[in-house]
Coordinates of C-alpha atoms in Angstrom, one line a residue:
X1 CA 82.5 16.0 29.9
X2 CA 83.7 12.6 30.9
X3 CA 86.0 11.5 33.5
X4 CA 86.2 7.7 33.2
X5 CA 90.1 7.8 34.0
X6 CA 89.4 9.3 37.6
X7 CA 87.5 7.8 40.5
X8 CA 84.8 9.9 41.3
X9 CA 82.5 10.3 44.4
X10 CA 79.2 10.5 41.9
X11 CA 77.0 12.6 44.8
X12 CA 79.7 14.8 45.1
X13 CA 80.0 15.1 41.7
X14 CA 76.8 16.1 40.9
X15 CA 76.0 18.0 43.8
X16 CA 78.8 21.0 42.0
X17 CA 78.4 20.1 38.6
X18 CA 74.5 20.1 38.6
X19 CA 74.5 23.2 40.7
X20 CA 71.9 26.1 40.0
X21 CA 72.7 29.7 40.7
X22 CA 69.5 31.2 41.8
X23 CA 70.1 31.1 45.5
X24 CA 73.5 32.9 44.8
X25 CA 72.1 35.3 42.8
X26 CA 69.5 36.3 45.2
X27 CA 72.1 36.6 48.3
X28 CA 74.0 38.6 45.7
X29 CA 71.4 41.0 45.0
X30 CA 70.4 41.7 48.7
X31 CA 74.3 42.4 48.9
X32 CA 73.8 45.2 46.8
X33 CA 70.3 46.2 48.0
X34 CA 72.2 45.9 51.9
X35 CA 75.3 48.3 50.4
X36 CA 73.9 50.8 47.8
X37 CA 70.3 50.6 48.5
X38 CA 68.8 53.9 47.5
X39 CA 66.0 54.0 50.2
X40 CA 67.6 52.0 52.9
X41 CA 66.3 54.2 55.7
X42 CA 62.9 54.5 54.3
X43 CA 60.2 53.2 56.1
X44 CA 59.0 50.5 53.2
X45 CA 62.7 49.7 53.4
X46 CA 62.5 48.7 56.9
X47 CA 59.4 46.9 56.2
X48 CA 60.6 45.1 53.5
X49 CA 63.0 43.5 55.8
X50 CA 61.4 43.3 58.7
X51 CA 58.9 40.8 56.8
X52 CA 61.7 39.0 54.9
X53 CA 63.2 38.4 59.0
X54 CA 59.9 37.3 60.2
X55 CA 59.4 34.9 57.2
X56 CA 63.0 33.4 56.9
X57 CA 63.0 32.8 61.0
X58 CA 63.2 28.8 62.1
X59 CA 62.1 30.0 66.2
X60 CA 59.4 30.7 66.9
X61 CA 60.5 33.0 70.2
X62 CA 59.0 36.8 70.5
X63 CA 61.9 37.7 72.3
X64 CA 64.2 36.6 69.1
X65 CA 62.0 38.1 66.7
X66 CA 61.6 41.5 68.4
X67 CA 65.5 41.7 69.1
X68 CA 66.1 41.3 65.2
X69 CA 63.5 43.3 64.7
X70 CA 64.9 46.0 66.9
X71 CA 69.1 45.3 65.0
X72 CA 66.8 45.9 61.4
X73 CA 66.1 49.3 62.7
X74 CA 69.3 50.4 63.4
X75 CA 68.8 49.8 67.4
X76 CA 72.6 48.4 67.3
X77 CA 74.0 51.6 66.0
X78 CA 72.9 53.5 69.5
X79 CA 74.7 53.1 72.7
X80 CA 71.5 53.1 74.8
X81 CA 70.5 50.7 77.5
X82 CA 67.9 48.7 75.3
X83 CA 70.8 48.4 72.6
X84 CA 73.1 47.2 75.0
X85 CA 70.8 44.6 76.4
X86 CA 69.4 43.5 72.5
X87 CA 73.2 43.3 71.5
X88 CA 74.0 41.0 74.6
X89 CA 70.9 39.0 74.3
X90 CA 71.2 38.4 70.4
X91 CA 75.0 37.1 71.5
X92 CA 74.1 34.5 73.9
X93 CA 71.6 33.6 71.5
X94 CA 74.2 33.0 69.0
X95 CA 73.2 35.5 66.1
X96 CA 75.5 36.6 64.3
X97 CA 76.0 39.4 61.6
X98 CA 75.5 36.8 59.2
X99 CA 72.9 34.6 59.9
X100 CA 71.0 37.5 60.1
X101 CA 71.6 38.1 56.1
X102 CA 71.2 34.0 56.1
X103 CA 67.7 34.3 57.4
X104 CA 67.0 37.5 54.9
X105 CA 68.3 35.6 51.9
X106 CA 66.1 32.8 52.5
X107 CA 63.1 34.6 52.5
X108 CA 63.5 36.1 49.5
X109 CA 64.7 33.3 48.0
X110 CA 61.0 31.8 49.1
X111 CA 59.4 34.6 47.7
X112 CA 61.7 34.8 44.6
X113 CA 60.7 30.5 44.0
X114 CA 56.8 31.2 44.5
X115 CA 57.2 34.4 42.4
X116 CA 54.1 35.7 41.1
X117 CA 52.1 33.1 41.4
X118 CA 51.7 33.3 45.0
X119 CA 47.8 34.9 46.2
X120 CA 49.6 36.4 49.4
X121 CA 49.2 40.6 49.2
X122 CA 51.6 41.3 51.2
X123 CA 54.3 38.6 49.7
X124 CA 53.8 40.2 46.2
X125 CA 54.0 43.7 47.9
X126 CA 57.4 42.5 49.5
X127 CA 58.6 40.7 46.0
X128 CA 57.6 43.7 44.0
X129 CA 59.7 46.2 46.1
X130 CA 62.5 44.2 46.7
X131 CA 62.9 43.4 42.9
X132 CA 63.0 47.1 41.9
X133 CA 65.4 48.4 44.7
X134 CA 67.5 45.5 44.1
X135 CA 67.9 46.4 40.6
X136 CA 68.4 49.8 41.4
X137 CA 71.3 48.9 43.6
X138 CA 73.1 46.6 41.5
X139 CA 72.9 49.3 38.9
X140 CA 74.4 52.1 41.4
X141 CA 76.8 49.7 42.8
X142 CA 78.1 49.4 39.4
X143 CA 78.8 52.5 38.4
X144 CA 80.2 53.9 41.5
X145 CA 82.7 49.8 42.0
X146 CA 82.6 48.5 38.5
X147 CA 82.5 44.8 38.1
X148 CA 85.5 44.2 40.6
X149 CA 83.3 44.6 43.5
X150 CA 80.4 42.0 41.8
X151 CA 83.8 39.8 41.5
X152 CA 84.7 40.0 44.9
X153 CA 81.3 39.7 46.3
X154 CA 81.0 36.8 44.0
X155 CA 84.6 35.1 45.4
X156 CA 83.1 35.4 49.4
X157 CA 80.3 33.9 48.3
X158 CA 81.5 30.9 46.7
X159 CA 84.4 30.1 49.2
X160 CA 80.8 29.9 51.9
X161 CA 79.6 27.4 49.4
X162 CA 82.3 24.9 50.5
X163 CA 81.9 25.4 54.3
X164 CA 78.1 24.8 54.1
X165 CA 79.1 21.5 52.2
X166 CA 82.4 20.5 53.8
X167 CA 81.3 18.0 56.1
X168 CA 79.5 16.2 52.9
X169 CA 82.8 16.5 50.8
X170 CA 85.7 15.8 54.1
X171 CA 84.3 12.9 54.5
X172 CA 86.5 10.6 52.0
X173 CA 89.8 11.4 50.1
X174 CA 87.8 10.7 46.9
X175 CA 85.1 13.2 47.9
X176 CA 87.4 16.1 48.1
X177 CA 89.4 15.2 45.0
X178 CA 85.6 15.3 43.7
X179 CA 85.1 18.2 44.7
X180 CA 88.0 19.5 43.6
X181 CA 87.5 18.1 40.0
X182 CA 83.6 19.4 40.2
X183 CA 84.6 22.8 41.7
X184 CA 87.2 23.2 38.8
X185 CA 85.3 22.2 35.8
X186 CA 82.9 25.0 37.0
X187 CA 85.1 27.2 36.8
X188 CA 86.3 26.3 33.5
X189 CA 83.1 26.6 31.9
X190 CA 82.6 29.6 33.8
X191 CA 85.1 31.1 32.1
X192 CA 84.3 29.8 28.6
X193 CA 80.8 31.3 28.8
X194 CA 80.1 33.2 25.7
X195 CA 76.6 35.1 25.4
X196 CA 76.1 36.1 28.6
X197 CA 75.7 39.9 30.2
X198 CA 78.6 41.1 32.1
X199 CA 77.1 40.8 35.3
X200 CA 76.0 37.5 35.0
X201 CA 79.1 36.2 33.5
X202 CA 81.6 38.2 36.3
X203 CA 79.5 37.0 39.0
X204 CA 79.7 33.3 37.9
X205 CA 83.6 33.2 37.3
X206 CA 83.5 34.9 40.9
X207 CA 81.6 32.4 42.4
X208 CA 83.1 29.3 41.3
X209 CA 87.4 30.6 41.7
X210 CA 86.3 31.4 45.5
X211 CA 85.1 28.2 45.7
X212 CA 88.3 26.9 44.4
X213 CA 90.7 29.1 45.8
X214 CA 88.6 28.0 49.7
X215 CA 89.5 24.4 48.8
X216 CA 92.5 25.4 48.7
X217 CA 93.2 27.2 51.0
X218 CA 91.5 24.2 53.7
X219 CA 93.6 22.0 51.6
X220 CA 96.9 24.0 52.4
X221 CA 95.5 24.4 56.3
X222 CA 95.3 21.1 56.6
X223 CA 99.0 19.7 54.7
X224 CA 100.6 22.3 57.3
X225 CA 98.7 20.7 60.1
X226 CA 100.1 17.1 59.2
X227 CA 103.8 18.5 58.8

């Protein structure tokens, strides 16, 4: 595509239009594994998680770890004492719900990237599992939501795309009509896709319209603000 006739913000440009998928896909499929997981209260479930925490943490603090640890296990979903105290320590830490699955995804996007290559036992234990009982979760969550659900999913998922980035693209007028030019076109040939499994091709038209629709939606926020 060409768009000599507009003024472009070329990092912005190809920050959207160069784009890979694979760290969306691999948030996607914990979403499933998180929601229609076969085994979630299994032990090796647990474990599988637990590891994916411990790898995808930036602190290095005990006292994080073994609080997370503890909200993995389902120590939240009690009303004792050491809930109570986990729940308000992990506030005034500043986790959150999500940066909980943040953390998670990251991990096993690690382990996705080093694949099977990597010598680490228990990192090809971990990918091994998780591979399968995300599979098996996609395929349950299908056939109890249909491809609405990997839609909507897909839509959340793309309007967080443009608040990790927002800063990057706010910064100029000609950055955001960038990225509203980039966000577009992916959506566009999103929608043109031919050859593709249903799946695939649902979750990427997902992705990029909640992109769009967030910019917006920040776009609108912010024209009502200047009135």
């Amino acid at each position: 595509m060409h768009f000599t006739d507009y003024p472009l913000d070329s990092e912005v440009f190809r920050l959207f239009w160069n784009m890979k998928l694979h760290s969306f896909f691999a948030r996607l499929a914990l979403r499933y594994l998180l929601t229609w997981g076969i085994e979630t209260n299994s032990l090796s479930h647990r474990i599988a998680l637990t590891y994916l925490v411990h790898k995808g943490l930036e602190t290095n603090s005990l006292f994080d770890r073994l609080a997370l640890t503890y909200v993995l296990n389902g120590g939240l979903e009690t009303n004792s004492v050491f809930g109570r105290l986990a729940r308000a320590y992990l506030v005034k830490r500043g986790f959150e719900t999500n940066s909980l699955f943040d953390t998670i995804a990251r991990a096993f996007m690690h382990l996705l990237k080093r694949g099977p290559q990597t010598r680490n036992l228990f990192e090809k234990m971990a990918l091994m599992y998780l591979l399968k009982r995300c599979d098996e979760a996609v395929h349950k969550g299908l056939s109890v939501r249909g491809f609405a659900d990997v839609f909507d999913l897909a839509r959340v998922e793309g309007g967080h795309l443009i608040d990790q980035n927002l800063q990057r693209i706010s910064k100029t007028p000609m950055a955001w009509q960038t990225a509203k030019i980039a966000v577009a076109c992916r959506s566009i040939e999103a929608f043109h896709q031919e050859n593709m499994d249903d799946f695939r091709y649902t979750a990427e038209l997902g992705y990029w319209t909640g992109a769009l629709e967030r910019l917006r939606q920040l776009e609108k926020e912010e024209n009502s603000e200047s009135d």
